[in-house]
Short mmCIF file of C-alpha atoms and ligand atoms in Angstrom, two decimals:
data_model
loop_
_atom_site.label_atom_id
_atom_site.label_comp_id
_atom_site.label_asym_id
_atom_site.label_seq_id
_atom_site.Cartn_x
_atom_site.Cartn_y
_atom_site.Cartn_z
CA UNK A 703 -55.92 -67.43 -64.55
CA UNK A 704 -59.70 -68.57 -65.04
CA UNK A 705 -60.10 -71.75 -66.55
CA UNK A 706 -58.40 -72.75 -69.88
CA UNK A 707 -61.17 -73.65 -72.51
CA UNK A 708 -61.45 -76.76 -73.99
CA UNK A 709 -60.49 -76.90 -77.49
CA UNK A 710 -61.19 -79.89 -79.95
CA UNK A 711 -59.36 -79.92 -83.41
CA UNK A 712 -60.19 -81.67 -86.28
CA UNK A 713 -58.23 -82.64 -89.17
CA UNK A 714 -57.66 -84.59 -92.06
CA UNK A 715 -54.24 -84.37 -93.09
CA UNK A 716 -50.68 -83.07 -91.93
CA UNK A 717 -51.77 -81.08 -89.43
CA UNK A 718 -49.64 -78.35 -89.55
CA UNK A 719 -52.07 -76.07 -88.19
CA UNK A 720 -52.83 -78.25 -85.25
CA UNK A 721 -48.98 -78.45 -84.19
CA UNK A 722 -48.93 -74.57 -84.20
CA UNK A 723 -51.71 -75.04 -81.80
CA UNK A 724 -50.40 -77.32 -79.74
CA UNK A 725 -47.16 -75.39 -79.61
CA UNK A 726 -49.15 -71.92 -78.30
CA UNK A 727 -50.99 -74.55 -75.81
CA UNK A 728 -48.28 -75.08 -74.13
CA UNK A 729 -47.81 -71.71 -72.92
CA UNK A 730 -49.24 -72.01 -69.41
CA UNK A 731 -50.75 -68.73 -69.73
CA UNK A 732 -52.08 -69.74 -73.08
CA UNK A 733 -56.65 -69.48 -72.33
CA UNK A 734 -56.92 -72.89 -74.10
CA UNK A 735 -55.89 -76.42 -74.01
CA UNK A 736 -56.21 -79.25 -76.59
CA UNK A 737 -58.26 -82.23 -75.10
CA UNK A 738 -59.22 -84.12 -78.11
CA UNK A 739 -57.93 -84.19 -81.91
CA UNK A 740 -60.39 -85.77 -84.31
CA UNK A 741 -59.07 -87.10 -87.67
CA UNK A 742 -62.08 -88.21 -90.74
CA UNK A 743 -59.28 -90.41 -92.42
CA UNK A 744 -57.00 -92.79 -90.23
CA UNK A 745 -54.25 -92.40 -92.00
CA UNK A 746 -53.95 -88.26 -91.30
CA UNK A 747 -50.45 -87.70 -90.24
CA UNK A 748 -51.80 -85.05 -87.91
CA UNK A 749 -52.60 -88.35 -85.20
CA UNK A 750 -49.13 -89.55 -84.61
CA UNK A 751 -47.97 -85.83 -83.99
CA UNK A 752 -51.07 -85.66 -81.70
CA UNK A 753 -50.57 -88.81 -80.34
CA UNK A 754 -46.73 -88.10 -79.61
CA UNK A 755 -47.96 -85.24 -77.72
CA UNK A 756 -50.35 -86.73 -75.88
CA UNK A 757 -53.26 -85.59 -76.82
CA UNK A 758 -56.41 -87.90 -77.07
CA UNK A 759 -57.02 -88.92 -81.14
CA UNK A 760 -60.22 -90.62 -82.37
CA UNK A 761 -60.59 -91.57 -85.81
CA UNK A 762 -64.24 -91.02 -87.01
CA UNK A 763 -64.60 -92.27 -91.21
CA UNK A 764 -67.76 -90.43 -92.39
CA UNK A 765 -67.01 -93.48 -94.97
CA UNK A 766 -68.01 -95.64 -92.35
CA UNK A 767 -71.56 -93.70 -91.61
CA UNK A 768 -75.05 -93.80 -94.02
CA UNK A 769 -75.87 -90.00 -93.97
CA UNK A 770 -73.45 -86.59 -93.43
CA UNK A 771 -75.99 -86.37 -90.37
CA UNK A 772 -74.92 -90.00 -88.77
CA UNK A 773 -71.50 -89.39 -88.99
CA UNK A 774 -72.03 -85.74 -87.24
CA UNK A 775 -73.95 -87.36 -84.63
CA UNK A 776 -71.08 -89.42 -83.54
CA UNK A 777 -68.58 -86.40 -83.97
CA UNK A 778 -70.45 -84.38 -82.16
CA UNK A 779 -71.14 -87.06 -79.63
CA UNK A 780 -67.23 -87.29 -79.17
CA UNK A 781 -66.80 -83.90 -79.12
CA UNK A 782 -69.25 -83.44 -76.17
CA UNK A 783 -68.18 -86.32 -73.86
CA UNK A 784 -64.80 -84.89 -73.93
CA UNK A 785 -66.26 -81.61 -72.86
CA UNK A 786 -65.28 -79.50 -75.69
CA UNK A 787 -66.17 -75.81 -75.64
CA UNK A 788 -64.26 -74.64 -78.87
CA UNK A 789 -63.92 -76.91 -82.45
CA UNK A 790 -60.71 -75.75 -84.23
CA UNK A 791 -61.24 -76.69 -88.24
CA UNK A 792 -57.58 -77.03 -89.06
CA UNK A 793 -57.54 -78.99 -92.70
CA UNK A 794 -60.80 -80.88 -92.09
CA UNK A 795 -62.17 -81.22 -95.50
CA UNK A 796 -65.94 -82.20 -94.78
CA UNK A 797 -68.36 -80.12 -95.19
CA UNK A 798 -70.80 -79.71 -92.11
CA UNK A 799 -74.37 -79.78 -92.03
CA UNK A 800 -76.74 -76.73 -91.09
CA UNK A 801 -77.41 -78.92 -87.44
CA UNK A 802 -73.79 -79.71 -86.58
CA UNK A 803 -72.93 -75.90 -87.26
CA UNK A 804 -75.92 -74.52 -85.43
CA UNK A 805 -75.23 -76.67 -82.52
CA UNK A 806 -71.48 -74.95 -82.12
CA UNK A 807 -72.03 -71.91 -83.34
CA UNK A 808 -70.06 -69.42 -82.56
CA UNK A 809 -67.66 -71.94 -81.36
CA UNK A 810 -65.84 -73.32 -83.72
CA UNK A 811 -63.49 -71.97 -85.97
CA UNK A 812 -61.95 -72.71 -88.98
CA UNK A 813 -58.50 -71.82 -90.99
CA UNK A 814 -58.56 -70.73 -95.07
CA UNK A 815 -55.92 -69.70 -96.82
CA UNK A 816 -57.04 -66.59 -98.63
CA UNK A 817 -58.73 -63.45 -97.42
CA UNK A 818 -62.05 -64.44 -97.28
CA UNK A 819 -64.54 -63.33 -98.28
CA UNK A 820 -62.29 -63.59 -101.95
CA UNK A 821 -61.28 -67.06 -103.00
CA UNK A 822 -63.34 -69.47 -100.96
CA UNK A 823 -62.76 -73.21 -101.43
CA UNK A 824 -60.17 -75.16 -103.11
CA UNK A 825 -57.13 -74.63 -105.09
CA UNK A 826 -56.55 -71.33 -103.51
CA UNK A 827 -53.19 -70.12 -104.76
CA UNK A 828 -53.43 -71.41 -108.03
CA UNK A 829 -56.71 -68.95 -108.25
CA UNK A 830 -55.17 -65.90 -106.14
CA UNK A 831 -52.01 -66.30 -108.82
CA UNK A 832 -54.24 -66.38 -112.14
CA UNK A 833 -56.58 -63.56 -111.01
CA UNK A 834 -53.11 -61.44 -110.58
CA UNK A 835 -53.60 -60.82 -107.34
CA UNK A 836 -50.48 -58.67 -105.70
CA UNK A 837 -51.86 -59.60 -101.75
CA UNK A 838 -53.35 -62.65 -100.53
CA UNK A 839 -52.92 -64.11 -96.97
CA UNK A 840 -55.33 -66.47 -94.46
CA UNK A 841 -58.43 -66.10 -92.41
CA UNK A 842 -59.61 -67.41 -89.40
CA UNK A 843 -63.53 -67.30 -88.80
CA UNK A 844 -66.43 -68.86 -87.40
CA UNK A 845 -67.81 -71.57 -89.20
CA UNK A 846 -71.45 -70.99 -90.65
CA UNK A 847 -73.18 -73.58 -93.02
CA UNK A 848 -71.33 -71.78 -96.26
CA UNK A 849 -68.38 -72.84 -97.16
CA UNK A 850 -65.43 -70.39 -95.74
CA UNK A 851 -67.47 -68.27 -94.65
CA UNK A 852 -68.37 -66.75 -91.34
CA UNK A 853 -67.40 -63.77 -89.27
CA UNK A 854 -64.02 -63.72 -89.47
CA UNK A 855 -62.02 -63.47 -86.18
CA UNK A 856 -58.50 -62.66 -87.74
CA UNK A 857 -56.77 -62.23 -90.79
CA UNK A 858 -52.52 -61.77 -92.26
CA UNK A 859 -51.87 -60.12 -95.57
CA UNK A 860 -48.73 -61.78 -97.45
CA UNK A 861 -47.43 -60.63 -100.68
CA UNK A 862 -48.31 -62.28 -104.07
CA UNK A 863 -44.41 -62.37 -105.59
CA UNK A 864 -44.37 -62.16 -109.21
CA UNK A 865 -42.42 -65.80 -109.77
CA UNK A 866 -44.32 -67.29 -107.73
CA UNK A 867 -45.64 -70.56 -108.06
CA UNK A 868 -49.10 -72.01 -106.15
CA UNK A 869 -46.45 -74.08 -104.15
CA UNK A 870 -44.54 -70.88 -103.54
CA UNK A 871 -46.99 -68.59 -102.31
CA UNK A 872 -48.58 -71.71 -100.41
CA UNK A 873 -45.96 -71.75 -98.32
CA UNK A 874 -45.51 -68.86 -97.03
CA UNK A 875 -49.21 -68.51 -96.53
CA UNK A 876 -49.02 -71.23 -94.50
CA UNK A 877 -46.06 -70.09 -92.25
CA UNK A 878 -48.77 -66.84 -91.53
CA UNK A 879 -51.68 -69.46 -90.56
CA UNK A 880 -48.98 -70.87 -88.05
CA UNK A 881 -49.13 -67.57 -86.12
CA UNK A 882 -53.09 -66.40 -86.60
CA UNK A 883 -54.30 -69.24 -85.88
CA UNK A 884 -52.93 -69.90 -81.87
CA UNK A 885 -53.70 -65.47 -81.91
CA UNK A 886 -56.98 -65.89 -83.07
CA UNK A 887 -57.77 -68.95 -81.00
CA UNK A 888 -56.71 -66.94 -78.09
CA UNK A 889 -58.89 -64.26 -78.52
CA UNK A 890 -61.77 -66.12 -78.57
CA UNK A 891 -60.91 -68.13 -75.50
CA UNK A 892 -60.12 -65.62 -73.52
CA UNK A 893 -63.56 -64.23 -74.65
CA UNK A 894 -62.03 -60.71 -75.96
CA UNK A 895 -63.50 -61.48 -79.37
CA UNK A 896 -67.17 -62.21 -79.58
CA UNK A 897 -69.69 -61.81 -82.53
CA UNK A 898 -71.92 -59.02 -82.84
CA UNK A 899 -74.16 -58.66 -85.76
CA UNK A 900 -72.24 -60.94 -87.60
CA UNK A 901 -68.94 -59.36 -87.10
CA UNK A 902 -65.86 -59.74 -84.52
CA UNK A 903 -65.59 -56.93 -81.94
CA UNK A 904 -62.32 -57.10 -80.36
CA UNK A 905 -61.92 -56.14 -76.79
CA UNK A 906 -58.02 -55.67 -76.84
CA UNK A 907 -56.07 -56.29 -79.88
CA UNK A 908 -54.44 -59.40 -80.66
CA UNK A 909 -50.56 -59.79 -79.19
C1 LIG B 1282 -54.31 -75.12 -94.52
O1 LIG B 1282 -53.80 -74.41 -95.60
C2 LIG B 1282 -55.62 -74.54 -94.08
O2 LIG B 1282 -55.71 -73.16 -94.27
C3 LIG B 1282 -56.61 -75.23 -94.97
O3 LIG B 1282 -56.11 -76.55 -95.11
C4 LIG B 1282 -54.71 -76.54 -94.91
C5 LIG B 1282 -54.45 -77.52 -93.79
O4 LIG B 1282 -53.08 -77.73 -93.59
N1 LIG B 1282 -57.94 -75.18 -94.42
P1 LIG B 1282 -52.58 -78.48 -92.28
O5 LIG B 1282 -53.26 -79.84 -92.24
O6 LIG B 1282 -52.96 -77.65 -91.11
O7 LIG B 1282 -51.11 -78.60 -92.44
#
């Protein structure tokens, strides 16, 4: 196998979607390793169940920092001296700067749960729900400097339920970002997605 790529993840919460990552990582044939998980907010529960893994954490407070740009600086500092090749957004809710998303682009991804491009930002479900939707689901994409947006490397449709409630439909949305996210990760570290035009071609199809 050719080398495993180097993957940082950043969070700022549970981390959910960085366990499911960790999980595919372990696969030895898997095309990408976690080396470094960076948290915004110390108290992320995402560090301990990096931590117990034993993966490298850092804790990097943008609170801390006197411009968006400082704090990037030192996250992107981090980022490099651990010899990251891929940033994996999974629940990291600061917005980056144009520099800081130039600098990786094309490798880093991000997680949302809707199908972008509909439904960008917060309070997802609640919105899919009130607009009546009857299909929603999750994207992953390459980060640009918009919000959720970005060419979008893989998707999963789930079914809006008709008594379902934001919490509901949240959940099993999130049970579908468990699996797209270690697929999609893997097909951009084994480089059989890549960006053309400011879409995904796919070599092979995911697994
Ligand atoms: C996920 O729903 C993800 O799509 C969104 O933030 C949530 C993070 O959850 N960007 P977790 O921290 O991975 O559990």
């Amino acid at each position: 196998m050719t080398e495993r790529k180097r993957v940082g993840v950043l969070i700022s919460g549970r981390g959910s979607n960085m366990s499911a990552l960790i999980e595919a990582c372990k696969k030895p044939s898997y095309p990408a390793e976690i080396i470094l998980v960076i948290s915004n907010r110390s108290e992320a529960a995402g560090l301990d169940i990096a931590a117990v893994a034993g993966i490298a954490t850092r804790v990097i407070d943008h609170r801390k920092y006197p411009s968006r740009e400082a704090f990037e600086a030192d996250l992107d500092a981090a980022l490099r001296a651990a010899k990251v090749d891929i940033i994996c957004m999974a629940g990291f809710m600061r917005l980056l700067t144009k520099g800081f998303v130039e600098a990786w682009r094309d490798r880093q991804l991000n997680i949302h749960p809707s199908l972008l491009p509909a439904f960008k930002g917060l309070d997802t479900h609640e919105r899919v729900i009130a607009a009546g939707m009857k299909i929603s689901g999750c994207t992953v994409h390459f980060v640009r400097t918009e919000m959720d947006a970005g060419p979008i490397i893989a998707q999963a449709k789930i079914p809006v339920l008709p008594e379902d409630s934001p919490g509901d439909l949240a959940a099993r949305v999130l049970e579908a970002e468990h699996k797209l996210y270690p697929q999609a990760l893997k097909l951009v570290a084994s480089g059989s997605a890549r960006v053309e035009g400011e879409r995904v071609i796919h070599d092979r199809s995911p697994d």
